[in-house]
mmCIF file of C-alpha atoms and ligand atoms in Angstrom:
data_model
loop_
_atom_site.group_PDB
_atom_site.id
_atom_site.type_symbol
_atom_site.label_atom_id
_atom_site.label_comp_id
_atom_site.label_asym_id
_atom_site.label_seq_id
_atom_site.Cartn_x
_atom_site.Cartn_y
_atom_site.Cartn_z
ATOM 1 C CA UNK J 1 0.000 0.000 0.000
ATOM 2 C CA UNK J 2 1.222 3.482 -1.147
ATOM 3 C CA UNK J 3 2.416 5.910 1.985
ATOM 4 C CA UNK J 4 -0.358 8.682 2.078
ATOM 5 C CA UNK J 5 1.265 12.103 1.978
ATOM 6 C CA UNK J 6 -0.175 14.471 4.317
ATOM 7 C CA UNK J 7 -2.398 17.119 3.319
ATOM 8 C CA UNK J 8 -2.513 20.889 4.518
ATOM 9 C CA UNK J 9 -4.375 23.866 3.715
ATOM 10 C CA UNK J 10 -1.213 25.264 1.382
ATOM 11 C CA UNK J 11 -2.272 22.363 -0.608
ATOM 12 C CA UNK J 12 -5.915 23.019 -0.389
ATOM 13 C CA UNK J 13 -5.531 26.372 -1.674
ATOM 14 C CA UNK J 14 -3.147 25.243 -4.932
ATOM 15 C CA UNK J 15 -6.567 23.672 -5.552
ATOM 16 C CA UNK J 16 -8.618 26.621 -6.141
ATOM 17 C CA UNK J 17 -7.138 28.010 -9.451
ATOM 18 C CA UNK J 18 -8.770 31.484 -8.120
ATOM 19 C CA UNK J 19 -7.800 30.731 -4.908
ATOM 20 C CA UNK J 20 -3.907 29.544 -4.879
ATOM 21 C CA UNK J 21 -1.838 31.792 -4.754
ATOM 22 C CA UNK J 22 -3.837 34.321 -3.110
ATOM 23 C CA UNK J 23 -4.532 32.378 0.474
ATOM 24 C CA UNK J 24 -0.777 31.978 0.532
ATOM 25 C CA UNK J 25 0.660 34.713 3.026
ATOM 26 C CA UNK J 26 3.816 35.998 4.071
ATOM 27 C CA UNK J 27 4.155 38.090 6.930
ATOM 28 C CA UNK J 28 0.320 38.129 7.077
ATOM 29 C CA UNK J 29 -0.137 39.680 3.122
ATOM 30 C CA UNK J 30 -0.583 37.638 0.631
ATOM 31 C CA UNK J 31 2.374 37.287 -1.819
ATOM 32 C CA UNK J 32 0.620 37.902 -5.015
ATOM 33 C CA UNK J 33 -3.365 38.938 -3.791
ATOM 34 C CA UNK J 34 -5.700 38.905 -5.694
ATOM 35 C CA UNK J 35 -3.975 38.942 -9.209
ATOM 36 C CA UNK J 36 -1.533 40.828 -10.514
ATOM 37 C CA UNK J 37 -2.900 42.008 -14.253
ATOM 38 C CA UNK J 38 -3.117 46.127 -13.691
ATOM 39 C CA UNK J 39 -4.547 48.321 -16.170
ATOM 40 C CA UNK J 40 -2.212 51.180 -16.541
ATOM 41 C CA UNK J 41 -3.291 52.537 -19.972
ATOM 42 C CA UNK J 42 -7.020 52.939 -20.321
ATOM 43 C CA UNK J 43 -6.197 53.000 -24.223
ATOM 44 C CA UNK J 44 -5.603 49.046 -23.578
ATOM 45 C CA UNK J 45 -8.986 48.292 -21.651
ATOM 46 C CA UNK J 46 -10.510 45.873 -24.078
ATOM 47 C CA UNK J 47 -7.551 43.931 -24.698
ATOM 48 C CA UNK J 48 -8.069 41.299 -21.730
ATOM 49 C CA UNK J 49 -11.598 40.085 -19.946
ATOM 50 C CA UNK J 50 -10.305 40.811 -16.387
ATOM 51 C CA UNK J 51 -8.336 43.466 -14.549
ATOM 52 C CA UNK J 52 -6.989 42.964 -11.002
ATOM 53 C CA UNK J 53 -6.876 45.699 -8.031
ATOM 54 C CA UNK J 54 -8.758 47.863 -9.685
ATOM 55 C CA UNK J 55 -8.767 51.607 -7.594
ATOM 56 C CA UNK J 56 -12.296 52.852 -7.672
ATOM 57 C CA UNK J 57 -12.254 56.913 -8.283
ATOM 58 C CA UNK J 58 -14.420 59.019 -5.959
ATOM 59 C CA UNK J 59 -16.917 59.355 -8.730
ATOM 60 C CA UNK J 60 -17.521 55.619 -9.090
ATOM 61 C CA UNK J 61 -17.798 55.344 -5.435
ATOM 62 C CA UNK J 62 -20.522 57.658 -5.270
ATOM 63 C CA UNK J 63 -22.008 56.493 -8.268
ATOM 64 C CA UNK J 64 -22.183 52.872 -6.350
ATOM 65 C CA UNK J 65 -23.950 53.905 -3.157
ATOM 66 C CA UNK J 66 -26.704 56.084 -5.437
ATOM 67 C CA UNK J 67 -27.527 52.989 -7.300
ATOM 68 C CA UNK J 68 -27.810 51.053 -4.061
ATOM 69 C CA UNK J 69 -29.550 53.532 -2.709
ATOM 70 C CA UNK J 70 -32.193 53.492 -4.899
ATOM 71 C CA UNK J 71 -32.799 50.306 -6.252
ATOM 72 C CA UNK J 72 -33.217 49.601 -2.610
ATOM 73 C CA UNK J 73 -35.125 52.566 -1.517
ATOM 74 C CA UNK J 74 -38.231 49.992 -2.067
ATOM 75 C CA UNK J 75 -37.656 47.124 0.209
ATOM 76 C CA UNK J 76 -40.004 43.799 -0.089
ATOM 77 C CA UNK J 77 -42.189 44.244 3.400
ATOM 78 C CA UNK J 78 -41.810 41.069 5.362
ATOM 79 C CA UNK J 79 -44.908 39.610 4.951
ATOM 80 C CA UNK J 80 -44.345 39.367 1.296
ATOM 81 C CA UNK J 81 -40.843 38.169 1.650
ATOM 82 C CA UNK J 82 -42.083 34.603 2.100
ATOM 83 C CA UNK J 83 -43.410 34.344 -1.276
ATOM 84 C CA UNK J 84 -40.419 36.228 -3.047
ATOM 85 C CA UNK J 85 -37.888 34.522 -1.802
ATOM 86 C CA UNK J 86 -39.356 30.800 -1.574
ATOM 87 C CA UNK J 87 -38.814 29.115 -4.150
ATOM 88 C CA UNK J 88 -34.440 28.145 -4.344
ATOM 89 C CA UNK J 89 -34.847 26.552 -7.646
ATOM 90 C CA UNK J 90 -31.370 26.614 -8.933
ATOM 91 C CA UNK J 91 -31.129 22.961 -9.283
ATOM 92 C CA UNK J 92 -34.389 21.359 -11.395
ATOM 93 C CA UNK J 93 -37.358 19.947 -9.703
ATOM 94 C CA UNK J 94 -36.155 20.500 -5.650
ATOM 95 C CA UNK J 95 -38.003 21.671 -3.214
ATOM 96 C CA UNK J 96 -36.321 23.966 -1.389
ATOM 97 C CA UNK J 97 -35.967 25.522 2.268
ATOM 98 C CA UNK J 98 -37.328 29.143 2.365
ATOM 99 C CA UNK J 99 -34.887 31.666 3.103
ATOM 100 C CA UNK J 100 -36.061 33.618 5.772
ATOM 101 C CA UNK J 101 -35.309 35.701 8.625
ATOM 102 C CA UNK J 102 -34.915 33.294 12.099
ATOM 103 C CA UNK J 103 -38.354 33.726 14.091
ATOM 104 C CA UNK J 104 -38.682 34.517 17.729
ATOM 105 C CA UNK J 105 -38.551 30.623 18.448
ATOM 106 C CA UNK J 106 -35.446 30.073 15.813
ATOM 107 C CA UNK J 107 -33.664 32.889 17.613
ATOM 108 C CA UNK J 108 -34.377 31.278 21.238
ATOM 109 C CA UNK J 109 -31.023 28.976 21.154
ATOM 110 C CA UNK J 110 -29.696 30.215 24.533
ATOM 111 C CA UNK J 111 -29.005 26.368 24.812
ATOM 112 C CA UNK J 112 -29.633 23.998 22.506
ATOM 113 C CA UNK J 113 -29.140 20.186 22.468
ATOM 114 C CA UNK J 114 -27.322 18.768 19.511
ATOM 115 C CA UNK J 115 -27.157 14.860 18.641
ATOM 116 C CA UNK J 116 -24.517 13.838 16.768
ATOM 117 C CA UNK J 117 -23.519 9.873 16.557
ATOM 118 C CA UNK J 118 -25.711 8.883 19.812
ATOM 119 C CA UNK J 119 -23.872 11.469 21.817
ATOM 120 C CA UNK J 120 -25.423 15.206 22.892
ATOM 121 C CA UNK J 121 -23.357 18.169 22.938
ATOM 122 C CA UNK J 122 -25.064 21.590 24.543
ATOM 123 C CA UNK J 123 -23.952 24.532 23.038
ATOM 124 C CA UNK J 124 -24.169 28.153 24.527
ATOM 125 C CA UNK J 125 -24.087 31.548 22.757
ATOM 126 C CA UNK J 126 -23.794 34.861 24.412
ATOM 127 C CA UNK J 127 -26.709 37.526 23.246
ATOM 128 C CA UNK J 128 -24.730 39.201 20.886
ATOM 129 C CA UNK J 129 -24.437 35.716 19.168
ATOM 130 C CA UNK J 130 -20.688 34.882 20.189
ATOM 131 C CA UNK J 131 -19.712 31.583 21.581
ATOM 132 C CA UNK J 132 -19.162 31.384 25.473
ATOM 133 C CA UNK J 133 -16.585 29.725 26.602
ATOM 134 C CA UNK J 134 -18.210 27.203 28.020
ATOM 135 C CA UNK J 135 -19.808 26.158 25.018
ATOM 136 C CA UNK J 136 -16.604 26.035 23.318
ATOM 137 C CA UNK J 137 -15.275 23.898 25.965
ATOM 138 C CA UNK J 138 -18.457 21.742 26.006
ATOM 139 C CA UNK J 139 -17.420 20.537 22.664
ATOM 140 C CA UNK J 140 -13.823 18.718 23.155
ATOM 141 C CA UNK J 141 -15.107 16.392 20.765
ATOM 142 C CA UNK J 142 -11.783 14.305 21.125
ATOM 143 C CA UNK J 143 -13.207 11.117 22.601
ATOM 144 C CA UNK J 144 -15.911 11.121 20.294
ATOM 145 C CA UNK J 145 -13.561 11.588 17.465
ATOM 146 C CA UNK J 146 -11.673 8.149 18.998
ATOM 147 C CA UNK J 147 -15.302 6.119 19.993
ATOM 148 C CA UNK J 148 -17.505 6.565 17.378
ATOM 149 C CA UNK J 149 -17.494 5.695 13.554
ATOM 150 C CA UNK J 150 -18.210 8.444 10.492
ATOM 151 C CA UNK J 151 -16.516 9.268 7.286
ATOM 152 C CA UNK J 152 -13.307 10.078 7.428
ATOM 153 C CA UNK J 153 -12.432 8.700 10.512
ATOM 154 C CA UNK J 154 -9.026 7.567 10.079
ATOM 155 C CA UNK J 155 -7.946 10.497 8.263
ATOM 156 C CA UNK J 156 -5.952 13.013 9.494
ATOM 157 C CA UNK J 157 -6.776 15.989 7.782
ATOM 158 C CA UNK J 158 -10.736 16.727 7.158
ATOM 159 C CA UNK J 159 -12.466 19.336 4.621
ATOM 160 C CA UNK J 160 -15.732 20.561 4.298
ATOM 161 C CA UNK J 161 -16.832 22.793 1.583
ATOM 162 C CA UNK J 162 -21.327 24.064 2.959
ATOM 163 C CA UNK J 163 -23.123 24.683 0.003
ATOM 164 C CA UNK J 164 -21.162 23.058 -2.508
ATOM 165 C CA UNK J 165 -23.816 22.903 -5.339
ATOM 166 C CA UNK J 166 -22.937 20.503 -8.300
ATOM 167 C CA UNK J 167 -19.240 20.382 -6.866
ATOM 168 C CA UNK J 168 -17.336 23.163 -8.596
ATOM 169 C CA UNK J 169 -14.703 22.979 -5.917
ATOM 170 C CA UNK J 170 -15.676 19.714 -4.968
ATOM 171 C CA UNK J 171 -13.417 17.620 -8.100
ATOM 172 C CA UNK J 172 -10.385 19.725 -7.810
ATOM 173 C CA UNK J 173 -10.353 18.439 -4.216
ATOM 174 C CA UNK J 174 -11.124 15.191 -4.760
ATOM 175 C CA UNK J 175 -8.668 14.853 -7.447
ATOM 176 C CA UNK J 176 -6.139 16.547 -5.448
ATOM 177 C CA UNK J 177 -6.442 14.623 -2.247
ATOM 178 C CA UNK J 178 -6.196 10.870 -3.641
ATOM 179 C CA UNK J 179 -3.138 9.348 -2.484
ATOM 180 C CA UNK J 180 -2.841 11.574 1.152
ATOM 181 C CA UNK J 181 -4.324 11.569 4.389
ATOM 182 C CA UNK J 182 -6.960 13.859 3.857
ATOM 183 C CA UNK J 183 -10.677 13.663 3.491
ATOM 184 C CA UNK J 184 -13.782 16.047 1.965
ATOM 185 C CA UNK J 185 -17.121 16.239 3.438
ATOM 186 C CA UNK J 186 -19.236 18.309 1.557
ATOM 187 C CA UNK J 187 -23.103 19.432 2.196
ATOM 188 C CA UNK J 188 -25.893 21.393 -0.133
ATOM 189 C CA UNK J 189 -29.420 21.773 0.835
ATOM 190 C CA UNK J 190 -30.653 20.629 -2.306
ATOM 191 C CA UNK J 191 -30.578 16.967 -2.975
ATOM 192 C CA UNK J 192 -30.427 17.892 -6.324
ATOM 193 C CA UNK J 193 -27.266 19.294 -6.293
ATOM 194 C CA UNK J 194 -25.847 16.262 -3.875
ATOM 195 C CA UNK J 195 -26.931 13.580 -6.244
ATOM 196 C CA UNK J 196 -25.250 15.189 -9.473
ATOM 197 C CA UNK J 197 -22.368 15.664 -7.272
ATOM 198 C CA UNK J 198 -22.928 11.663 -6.139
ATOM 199 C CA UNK J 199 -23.730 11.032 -10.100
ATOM 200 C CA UNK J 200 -20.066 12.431 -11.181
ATOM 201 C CA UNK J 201 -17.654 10.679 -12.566
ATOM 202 C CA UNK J 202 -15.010 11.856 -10.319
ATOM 203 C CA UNK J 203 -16.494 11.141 -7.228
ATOM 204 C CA UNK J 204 -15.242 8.749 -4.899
ATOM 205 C CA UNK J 205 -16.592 7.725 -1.512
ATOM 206 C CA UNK J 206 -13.347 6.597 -0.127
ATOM 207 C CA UNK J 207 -12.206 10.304 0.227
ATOM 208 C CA UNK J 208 -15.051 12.030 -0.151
ATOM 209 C CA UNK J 209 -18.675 12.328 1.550
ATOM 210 C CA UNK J 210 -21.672 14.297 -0.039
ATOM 211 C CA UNK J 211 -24.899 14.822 1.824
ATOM 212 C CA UNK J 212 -27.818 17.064 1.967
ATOM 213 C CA UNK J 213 -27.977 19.240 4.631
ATOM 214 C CA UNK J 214 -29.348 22.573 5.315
ATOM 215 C CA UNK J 215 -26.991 24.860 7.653
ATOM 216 C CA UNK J 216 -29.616 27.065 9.018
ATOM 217 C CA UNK J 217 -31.371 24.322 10.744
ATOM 218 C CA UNK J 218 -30.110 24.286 14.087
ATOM 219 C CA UNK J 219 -30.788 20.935 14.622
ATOM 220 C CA UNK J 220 -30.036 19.022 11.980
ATOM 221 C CA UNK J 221 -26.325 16.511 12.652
ATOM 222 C CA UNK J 222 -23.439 16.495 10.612
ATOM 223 C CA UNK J 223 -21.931 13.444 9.969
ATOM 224 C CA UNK J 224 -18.455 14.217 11.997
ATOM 225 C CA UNK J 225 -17.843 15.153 15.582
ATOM 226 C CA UNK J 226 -17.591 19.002 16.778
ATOM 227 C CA UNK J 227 -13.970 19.790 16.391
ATOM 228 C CA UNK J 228 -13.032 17.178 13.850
ATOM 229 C CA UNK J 229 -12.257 19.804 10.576
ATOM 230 C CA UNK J 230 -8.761 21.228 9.657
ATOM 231 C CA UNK J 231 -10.856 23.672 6.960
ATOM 232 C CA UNK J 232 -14.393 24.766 6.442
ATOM 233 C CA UNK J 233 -14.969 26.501 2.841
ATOM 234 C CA UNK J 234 -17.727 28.741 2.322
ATOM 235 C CA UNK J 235 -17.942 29.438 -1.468
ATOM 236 C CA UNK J 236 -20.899 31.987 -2.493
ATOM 237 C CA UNK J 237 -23.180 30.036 0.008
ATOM 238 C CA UNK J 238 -23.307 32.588 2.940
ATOM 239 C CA UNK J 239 -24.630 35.758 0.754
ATOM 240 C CA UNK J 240 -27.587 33.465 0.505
ATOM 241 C CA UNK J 241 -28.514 32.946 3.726
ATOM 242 C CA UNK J 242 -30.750 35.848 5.729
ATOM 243 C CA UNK J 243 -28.562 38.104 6.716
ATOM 244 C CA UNK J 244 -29.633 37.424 10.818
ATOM 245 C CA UNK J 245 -28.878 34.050 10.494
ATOM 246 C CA UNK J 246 -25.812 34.088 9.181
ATOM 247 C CA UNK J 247 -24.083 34.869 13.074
ATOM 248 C CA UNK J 248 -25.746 31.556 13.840
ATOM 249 C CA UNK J 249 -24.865 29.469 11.171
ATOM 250 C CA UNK J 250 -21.027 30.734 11.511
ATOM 251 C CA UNK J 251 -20.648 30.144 15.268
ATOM 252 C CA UNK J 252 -22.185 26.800 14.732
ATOM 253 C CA UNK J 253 -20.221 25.668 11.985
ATOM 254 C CA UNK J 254 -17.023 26.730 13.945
ATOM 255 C CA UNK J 255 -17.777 24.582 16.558
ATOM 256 C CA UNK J 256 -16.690 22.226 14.198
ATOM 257 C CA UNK J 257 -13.181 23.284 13.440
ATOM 258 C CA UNK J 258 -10.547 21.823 15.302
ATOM 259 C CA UNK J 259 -7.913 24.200 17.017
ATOM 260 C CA UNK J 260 -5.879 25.904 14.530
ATOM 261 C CA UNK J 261 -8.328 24.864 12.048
ATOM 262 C CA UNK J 262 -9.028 27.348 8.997
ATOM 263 C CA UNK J 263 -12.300 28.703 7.835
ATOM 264 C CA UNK J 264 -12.032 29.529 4.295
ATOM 265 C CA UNK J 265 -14.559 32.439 2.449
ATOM 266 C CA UNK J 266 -15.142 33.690 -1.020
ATOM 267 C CA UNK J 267 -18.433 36.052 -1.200
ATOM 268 C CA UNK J 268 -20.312 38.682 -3.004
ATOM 269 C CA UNK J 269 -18.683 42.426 -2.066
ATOM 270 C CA UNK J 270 -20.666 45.535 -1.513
ATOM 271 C CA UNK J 271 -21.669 47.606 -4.813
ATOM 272 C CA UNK J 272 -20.690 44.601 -6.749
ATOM 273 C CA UNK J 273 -21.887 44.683 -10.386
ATOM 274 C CA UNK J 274 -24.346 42.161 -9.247
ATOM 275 C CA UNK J 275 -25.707 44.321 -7.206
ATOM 276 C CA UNK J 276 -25.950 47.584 -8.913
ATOM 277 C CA UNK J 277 -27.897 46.043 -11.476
ATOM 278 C CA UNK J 278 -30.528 44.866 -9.356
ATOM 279 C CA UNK J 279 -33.828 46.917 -10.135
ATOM 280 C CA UNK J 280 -36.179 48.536 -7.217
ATOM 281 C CA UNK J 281 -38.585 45.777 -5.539
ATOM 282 C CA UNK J 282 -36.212 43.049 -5.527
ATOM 283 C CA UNK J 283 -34.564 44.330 -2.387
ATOM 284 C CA UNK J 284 -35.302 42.663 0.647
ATOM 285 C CA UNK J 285 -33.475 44.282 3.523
ATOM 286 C CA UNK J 286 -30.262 46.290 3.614
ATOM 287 C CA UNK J 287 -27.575 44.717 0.837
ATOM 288 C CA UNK J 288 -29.962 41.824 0.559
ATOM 289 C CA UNK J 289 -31.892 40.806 -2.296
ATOM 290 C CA UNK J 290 -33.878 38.562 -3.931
ATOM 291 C CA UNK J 291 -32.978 37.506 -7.869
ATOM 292 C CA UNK J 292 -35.932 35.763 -10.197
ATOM 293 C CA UNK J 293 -35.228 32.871 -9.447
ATOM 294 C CA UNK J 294 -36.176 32.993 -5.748
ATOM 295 C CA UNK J 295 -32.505 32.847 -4.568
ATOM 296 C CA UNK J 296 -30.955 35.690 -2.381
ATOM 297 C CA UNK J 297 -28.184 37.334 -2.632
ATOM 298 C CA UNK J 298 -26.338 39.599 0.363
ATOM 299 C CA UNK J 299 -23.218 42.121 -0.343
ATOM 300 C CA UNK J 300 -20.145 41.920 2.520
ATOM 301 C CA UNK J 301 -18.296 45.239 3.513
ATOM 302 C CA UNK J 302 -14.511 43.970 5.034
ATOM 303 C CA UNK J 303 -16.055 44.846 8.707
ATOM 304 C CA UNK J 304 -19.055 42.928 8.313
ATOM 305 C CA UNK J 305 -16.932 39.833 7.397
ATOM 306 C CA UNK J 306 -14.571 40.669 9.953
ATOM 307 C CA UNK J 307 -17.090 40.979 12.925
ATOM 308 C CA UNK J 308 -19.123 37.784 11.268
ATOM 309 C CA UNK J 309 -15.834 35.646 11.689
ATOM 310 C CA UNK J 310 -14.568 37.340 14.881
ATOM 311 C CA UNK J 311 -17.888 36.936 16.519
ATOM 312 C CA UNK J 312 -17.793 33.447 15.736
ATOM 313 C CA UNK J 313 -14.408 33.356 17.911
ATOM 314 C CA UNK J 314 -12.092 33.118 15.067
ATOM 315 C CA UNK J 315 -8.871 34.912 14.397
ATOM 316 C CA UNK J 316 -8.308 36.787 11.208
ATOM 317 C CA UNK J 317 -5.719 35.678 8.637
ATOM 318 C CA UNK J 318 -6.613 37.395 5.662
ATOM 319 C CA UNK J 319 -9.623 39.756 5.187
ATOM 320 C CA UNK J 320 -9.335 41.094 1.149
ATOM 321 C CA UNK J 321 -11.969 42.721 -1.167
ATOM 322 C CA UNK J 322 -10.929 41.784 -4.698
ATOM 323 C CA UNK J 323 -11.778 44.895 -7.375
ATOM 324 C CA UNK J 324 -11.774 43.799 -10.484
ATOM 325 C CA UNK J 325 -12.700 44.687 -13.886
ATOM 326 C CA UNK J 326 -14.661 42.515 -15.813
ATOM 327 C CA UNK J 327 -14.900 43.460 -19.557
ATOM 328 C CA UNK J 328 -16.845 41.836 -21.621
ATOM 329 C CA UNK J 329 -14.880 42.749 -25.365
ATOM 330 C CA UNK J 330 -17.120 41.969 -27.813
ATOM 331 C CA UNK J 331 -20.383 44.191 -26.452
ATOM 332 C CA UNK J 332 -17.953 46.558 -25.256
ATOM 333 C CA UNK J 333 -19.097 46.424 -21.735
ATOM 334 C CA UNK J 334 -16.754 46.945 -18.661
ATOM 335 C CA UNK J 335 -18.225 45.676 -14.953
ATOM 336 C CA UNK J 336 -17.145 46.847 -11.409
ATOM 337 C CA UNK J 337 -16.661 43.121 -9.476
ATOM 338 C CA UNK J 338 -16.039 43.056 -6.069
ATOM 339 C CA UNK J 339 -15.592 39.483 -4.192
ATOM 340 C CA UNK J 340 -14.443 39.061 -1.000
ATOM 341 C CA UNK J 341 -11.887 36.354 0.181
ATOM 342 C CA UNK J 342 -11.150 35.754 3.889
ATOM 343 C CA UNK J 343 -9.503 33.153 5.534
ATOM 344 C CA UNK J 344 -9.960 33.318 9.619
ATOM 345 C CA UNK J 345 -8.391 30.566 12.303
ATOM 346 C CA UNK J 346 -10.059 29.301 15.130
ATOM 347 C CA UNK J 347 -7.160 29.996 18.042
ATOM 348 C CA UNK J 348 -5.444 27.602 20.212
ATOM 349 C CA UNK J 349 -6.633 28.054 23.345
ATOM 350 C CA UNK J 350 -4.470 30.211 25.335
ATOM 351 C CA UNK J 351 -1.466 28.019 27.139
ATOM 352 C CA UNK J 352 -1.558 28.034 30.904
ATOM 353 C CA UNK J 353 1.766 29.851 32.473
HETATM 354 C C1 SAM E 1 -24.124 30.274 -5.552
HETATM 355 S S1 SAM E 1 -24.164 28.577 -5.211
HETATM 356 C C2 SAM E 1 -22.466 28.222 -4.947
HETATM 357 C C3 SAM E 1 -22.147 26.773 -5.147
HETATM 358 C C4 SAM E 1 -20.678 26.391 -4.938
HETATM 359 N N1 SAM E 1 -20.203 26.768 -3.631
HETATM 360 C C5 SAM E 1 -19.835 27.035 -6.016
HETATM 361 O O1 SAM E 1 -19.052 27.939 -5.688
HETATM 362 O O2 SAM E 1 -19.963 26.664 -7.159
HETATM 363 C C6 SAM E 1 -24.821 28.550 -3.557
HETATM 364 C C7 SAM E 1 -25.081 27.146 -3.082
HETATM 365 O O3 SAM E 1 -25.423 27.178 -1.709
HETATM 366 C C8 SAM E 1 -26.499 26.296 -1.483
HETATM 367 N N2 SAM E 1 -27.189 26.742 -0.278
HETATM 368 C C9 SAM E 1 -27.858 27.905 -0.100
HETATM 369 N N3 SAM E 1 -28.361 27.964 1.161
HETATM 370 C C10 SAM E 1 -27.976 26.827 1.776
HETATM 371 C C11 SAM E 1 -28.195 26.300 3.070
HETATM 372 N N4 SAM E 1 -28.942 26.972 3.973
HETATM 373 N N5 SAM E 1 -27.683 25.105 3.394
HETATM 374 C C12 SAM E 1 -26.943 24.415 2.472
HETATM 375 N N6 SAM E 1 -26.722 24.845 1.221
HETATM 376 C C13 SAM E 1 -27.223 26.041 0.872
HETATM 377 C C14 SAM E 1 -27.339 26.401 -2.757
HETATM 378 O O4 SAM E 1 -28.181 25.279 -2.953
HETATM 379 C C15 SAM E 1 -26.255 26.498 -3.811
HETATM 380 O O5 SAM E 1 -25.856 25.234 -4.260
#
């Protein structure tokens, strides 16, 4: 039997084409963020589709917040939101989970009770939605880890992409974690999406494991003990989630990590192109909409990401908004992209002196 090489999240980030290079840091920056194409002569604008760390001018700023302002200067009222934002139909033929705000009973998880694998974990937040200590504590999942059989078990370094849809970053994983120690869990609400991901050629169930799951339900099990995951990767998943859930489903998925363990984001910025172009009535809260389709769509700022992760108890790494141009040369059309790409650690806990 071949020696397994062991995996790391240097690795896992040569994965991600987009990714690479850019979760690599040295002395905290990343050695080549974001890109490095720059547009120095307008004259050549149309000659490429993309252009990196692109400086927005004062004008364009302001431009950006006027369209935001009023394309959401109409906003959805909540008893309609139901309706508008029901039906997540991206994959054919699912029935979806609505995405809504958490009601006064959703939002009552002082304590909750959590099975996972015949054992129950309690978990405590704080009311501004951070993790106590004790609930962090509560979940030194190590015994379980040892005890009880799931996926992945035996390996030694564990992935889990939330929302993966049809497995975009899924394959490049896979392909890339054959032959080492490591293993991918990966979860999408729509079983859709789960059983084309099951359905693909690449997939393999001896170092991967794809199941539906919805991370806004509270109390729905994963299939791996609390603390058991060296990375978590959120790809375009959490800008569809109501934006006062989102605390919830961060803190909770962070109870997963282990120590040192990374938590990996790529989202939708604010003023995006995406979101400029939205027209009035699709707006249903601050920076969060609701496309055609019935999916929703929310736009980060660097602080909200920052208090999101930090909330959640994790350390920051790397906390980037990637400007870009987008040019589309044969309409002649040039788009203002923002994305945001964060990478935060949960900490050791502090060593006693
Ligand atoms: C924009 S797609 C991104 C898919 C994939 N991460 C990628 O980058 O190609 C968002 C995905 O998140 C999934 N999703 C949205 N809300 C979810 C939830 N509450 N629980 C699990 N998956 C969810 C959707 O079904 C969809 O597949």
């Amino acid at each position: 039997m071949p020696k397994l090489s062991r995996f790391s999240v240097a690795k896992l980030a040569k994965v991600f084409g987009g990714l690479s290079t850019r979760l690599k840091s040295t002395g905290g920056r990343p050695s080549a963020p974001l890109g490095s194409r720059f547009l120095t002569n307008p004259d050549d604008i149309f000659k490429h589709n993309m252009w990196d760390h692109v400086q927005w001018t004062e004008e364009e700023k302001q431009n950006a917040r006027q369209r935001a302002e009023e394309n959401s200067s109409v906003q959805i009222p909540l008893n309609e939101q139901g309706a508008k934002s029901k039906v997540i139909n991206m994959y054919q033929g699912d029935q979806q989970a609505e995405i809504s705000p958490p009601t006064a009973s959703s939002m009552d998880t002082k304590t909750r009770h959590h099975q996972h694998s015949g054992s129950t974990h309690h978990r405590k937040n704080t009311s501004d939605g951070r993790m106590s200590s004790e609930g962090a504590s509560l979940e030194n999942n190590e015994a379980a880890i040892q005890t009880s059989a799931f996926p992945g078990q035996n390996s030694s370094y564990r992935i889990f992409e939330v929302g993966c849809g049809v497995g975009n970053s899924v394959f490049p994983i896979v392909n890339s974690i054959k032959e080492t120690d490591a293993f991918l869990y990966c979860c999408d609400f729509s079983p859709r999406a789960i059983q084309l991901v099951k359905d693909h050629p690449d997939y393999d169930d001896s170092v991967c494991h794809a199941f539906v799951h919805d991370i806004c339900e509270e109390m729905a099990s994963f299939p791996f003990p609390a603390q058991s995951l060296d990375v978590i990767l959120a790809v375009f998943v959490l800008s569809s989630i109501h934006p006062e859930r989102m605390q919830g489903v961060v803190n909770r998925l962070s109870t997963y990590l282990k120590d040192g363990g990374i938590f990996l984001f790529r989202d939708y910025g604010r003023y995006d192109f995406s979101q400029l172009r939205f027209k009035k009535g699709r707006c249903l809260s601050e920076n969060f909409y609701t496309r055609g389709d019935g999916t929703c769509v929310y736009f980060f700022t660097k602080e909200e990401v920052h208090n999101l992760f930090s909330k959640a108890g994790l350390e920051e790494i790397q906390n980037l908004e990637d400007r870009r141009l987008q040019v589309n040369r044969g309409r002649k059309v040039v788009m203002h992209r923002v994305w945001m790409q964060s990478k935060y650690r949960k900490s050791h806990p502090a060593s006693p002196s």
